[in-house]
Short mmCIF file of C-alpha atoms in Angstrom, two decimals:
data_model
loop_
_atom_site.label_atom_id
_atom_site.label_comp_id
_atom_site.label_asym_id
_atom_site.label_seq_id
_atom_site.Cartn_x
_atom_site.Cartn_y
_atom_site.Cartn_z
CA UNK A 1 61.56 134.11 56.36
CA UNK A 2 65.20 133.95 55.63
CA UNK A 3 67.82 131.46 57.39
CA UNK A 4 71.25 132.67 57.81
CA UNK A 5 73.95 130.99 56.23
CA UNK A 6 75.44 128.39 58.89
CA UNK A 7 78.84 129.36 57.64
CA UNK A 8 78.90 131.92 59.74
CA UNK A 9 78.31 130.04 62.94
CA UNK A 10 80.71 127.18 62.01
CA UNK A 11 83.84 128.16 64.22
CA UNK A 12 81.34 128.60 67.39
CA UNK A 13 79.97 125.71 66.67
CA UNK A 14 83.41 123.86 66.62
CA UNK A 15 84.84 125.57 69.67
CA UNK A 16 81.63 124.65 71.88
CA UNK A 17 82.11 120.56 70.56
CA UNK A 18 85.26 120.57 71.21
CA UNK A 19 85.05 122.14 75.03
CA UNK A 20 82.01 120.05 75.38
CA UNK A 21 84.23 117.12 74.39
CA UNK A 22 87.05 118.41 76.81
CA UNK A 23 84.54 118.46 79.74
CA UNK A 24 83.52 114.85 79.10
CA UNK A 25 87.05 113.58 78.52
CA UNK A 26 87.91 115.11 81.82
CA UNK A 27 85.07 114.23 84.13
CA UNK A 28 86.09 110.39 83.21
CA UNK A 29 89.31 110.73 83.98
CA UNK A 30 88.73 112.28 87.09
CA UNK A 31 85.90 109.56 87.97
CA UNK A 32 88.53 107.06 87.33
CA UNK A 33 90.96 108.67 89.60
CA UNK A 34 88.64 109.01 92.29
CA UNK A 35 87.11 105.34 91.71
CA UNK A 36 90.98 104.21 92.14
CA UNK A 37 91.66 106.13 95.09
CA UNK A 38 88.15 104.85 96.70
CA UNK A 39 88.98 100.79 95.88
CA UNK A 40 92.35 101.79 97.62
CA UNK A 41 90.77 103.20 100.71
CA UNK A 42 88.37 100.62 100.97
CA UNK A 43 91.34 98.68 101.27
CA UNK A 44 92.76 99.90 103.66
CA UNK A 45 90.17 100.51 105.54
CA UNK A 46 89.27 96.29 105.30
CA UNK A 47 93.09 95.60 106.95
CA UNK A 48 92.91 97.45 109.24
CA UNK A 49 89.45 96.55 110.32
CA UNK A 50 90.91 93.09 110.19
CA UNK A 51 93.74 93.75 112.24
CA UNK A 52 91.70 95.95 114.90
CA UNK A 53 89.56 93.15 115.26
CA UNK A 54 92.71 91.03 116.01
CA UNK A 55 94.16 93.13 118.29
CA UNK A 56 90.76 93.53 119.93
CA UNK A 57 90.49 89.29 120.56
CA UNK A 58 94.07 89.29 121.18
CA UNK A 59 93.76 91.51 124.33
CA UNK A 60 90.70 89.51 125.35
CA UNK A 61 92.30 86.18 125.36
CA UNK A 62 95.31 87.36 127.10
CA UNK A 63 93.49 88.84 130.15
CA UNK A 64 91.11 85.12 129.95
CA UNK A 65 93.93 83.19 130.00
CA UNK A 66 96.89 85.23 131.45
CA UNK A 67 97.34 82.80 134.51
CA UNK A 68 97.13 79.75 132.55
CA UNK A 69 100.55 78.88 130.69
CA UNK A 70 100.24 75.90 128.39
CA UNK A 71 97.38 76.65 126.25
CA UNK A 72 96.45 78.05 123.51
CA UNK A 73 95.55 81.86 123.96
CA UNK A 74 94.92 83.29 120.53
CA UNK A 75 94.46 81.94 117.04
CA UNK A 76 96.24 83.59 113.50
CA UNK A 77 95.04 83.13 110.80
CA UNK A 78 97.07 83.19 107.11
CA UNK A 79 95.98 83.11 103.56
CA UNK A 80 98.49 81.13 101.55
CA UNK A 81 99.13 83.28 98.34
CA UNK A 82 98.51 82.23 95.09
CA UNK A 83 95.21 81.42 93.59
CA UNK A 84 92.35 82.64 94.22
CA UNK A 85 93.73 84.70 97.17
CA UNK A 86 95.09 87.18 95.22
CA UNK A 87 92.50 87.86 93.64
CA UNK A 88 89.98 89.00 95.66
CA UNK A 89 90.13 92.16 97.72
CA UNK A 90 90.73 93.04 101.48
CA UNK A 91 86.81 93.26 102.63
CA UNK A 92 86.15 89.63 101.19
CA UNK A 93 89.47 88.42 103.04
CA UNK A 94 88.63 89.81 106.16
CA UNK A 95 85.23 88.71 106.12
CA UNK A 96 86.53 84.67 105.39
CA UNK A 97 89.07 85.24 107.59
CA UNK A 98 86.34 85.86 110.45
CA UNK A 99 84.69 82.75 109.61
CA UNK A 100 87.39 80.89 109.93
CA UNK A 101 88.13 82.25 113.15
CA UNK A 102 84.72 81.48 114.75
CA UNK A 103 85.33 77.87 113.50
CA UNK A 104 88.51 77.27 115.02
CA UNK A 105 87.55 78.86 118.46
CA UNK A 106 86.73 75.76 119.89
CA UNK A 107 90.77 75.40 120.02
CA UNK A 108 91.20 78.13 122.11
CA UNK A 109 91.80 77.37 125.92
CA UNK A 110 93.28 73.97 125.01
CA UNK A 111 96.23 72.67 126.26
CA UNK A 112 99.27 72.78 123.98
CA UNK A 113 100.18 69.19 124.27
CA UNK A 114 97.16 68.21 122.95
CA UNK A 115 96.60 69.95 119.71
CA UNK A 116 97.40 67.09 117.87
CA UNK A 117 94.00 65.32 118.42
CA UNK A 118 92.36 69.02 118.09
CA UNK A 119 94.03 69.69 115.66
CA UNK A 120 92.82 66.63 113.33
CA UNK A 121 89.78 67.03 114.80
CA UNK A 122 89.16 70.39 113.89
CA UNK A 123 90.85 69.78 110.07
CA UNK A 124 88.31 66.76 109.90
CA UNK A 125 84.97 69.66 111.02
CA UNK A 126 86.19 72.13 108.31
CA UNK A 127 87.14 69.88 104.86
CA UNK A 128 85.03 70.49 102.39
CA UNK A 129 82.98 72.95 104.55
CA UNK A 130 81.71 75.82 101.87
CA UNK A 131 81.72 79.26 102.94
CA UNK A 132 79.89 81.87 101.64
CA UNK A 133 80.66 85.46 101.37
CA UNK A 134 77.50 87.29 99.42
CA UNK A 135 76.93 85.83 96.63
CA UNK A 136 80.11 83.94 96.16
CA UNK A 137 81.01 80.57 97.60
CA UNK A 138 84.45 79.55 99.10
CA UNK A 139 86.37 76.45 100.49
CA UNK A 140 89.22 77.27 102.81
CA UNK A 141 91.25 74.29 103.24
CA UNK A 142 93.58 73.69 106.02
CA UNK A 143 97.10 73.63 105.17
CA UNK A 144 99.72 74.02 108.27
CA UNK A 145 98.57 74.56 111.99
CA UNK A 146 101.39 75.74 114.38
CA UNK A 147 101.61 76.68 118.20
CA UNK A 148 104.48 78.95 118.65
CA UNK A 149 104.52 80.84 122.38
CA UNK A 150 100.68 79.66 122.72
CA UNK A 151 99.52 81.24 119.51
CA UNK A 152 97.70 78.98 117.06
CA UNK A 153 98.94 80.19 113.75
CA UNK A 154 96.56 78.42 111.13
CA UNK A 155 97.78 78.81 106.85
CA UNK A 156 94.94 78.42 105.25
CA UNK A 157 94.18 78.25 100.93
CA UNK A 158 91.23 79.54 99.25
CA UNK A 159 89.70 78.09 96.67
CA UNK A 160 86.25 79.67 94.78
CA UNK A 161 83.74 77.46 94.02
CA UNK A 162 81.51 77.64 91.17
CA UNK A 163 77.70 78.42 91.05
CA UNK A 164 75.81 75.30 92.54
CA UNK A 165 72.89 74.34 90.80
CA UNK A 166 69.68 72.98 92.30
CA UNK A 167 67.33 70.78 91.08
CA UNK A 168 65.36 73.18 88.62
CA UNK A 169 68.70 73.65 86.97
CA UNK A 170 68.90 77.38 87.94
CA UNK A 171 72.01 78.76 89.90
CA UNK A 172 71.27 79.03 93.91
CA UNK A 173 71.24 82.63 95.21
#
């Protein structure tokens, strides 16, 4: 049986590596536009969850407490930036941000002239206290608290903690 001379087949052979190559080359850069344009809309989609959510509690407290004057209706909360802040993405932010929020709602309905004690009160609950988002572990720290036209607008830092260990040496999950 005679094989025919792969000379002859050399140019098809080329052209079909190099579309083959073209076709790979492509479909990468096109998952890495898409992948870009997802992390973007993900996003997006986190702030404004967040800020729906705010809006939401906003409109609650109002109607709750429409008829009382001098306390405190709604609480803000702010990530300082810098640090670990800016590093991690929207749905993380939102999600801390939230558990914040449930902490500090024992400050809403108070009177305004007595935040102070609250206010320590509340700073002394939270330092130190580790939040966890998945598997990652946070501490929010309490930096400035402020009542401006019965909002409580809280500035808060984030810093990431490091895998904690347990007695068997291995990381907790």
């Amino acid at each position: 049986m005679r094989i025919p001379p792969f000379e002859r087949f050399m140019r098809f052979t080329q052209g079909v590596g190099l579309v083959l190559a073209g076709m790979v080359i492509g479909a990468a850069v096109y998952h890495s536009l898409f992948q870009a344009q997802f992390d973007r809309a993900a996003n997006q989609i986190g702030r404004l969850e967040d800020q729906l959510n705010e809006r939401d509690s906003d409109l609650s407290k109002l109607n709750q407490f429409k008829e009382l004057h001098s306390v405190i209706k709604t609480v803000q909360i702010r990530f300082e930036d810098g640090g670990d802040a800016d590093s991690l993405d929207e749905p993380t932010k939102s999600r801390l941000k939230a558990l914040l929020h449930k902490d500090l709602l024992v400050l809403e309905g108070r009177s305004v002239y007595e935040i102070d004690r609250e206010s320590r009160l509340a700073r002394e609950l939270l330092a130190g206290k580790v939040y966890r988002d998945k598997d990652k572990s946070f501490t929010l720290e309490i930096k400035t608290a402020l009542v401006v036209d019965n909002k409580l607008q809280v500035w808060a830092s984030i810093r990431r903690r490091g895998p904690e260990l347990s007695s068997s040496g291995q990381p907790q999950g």
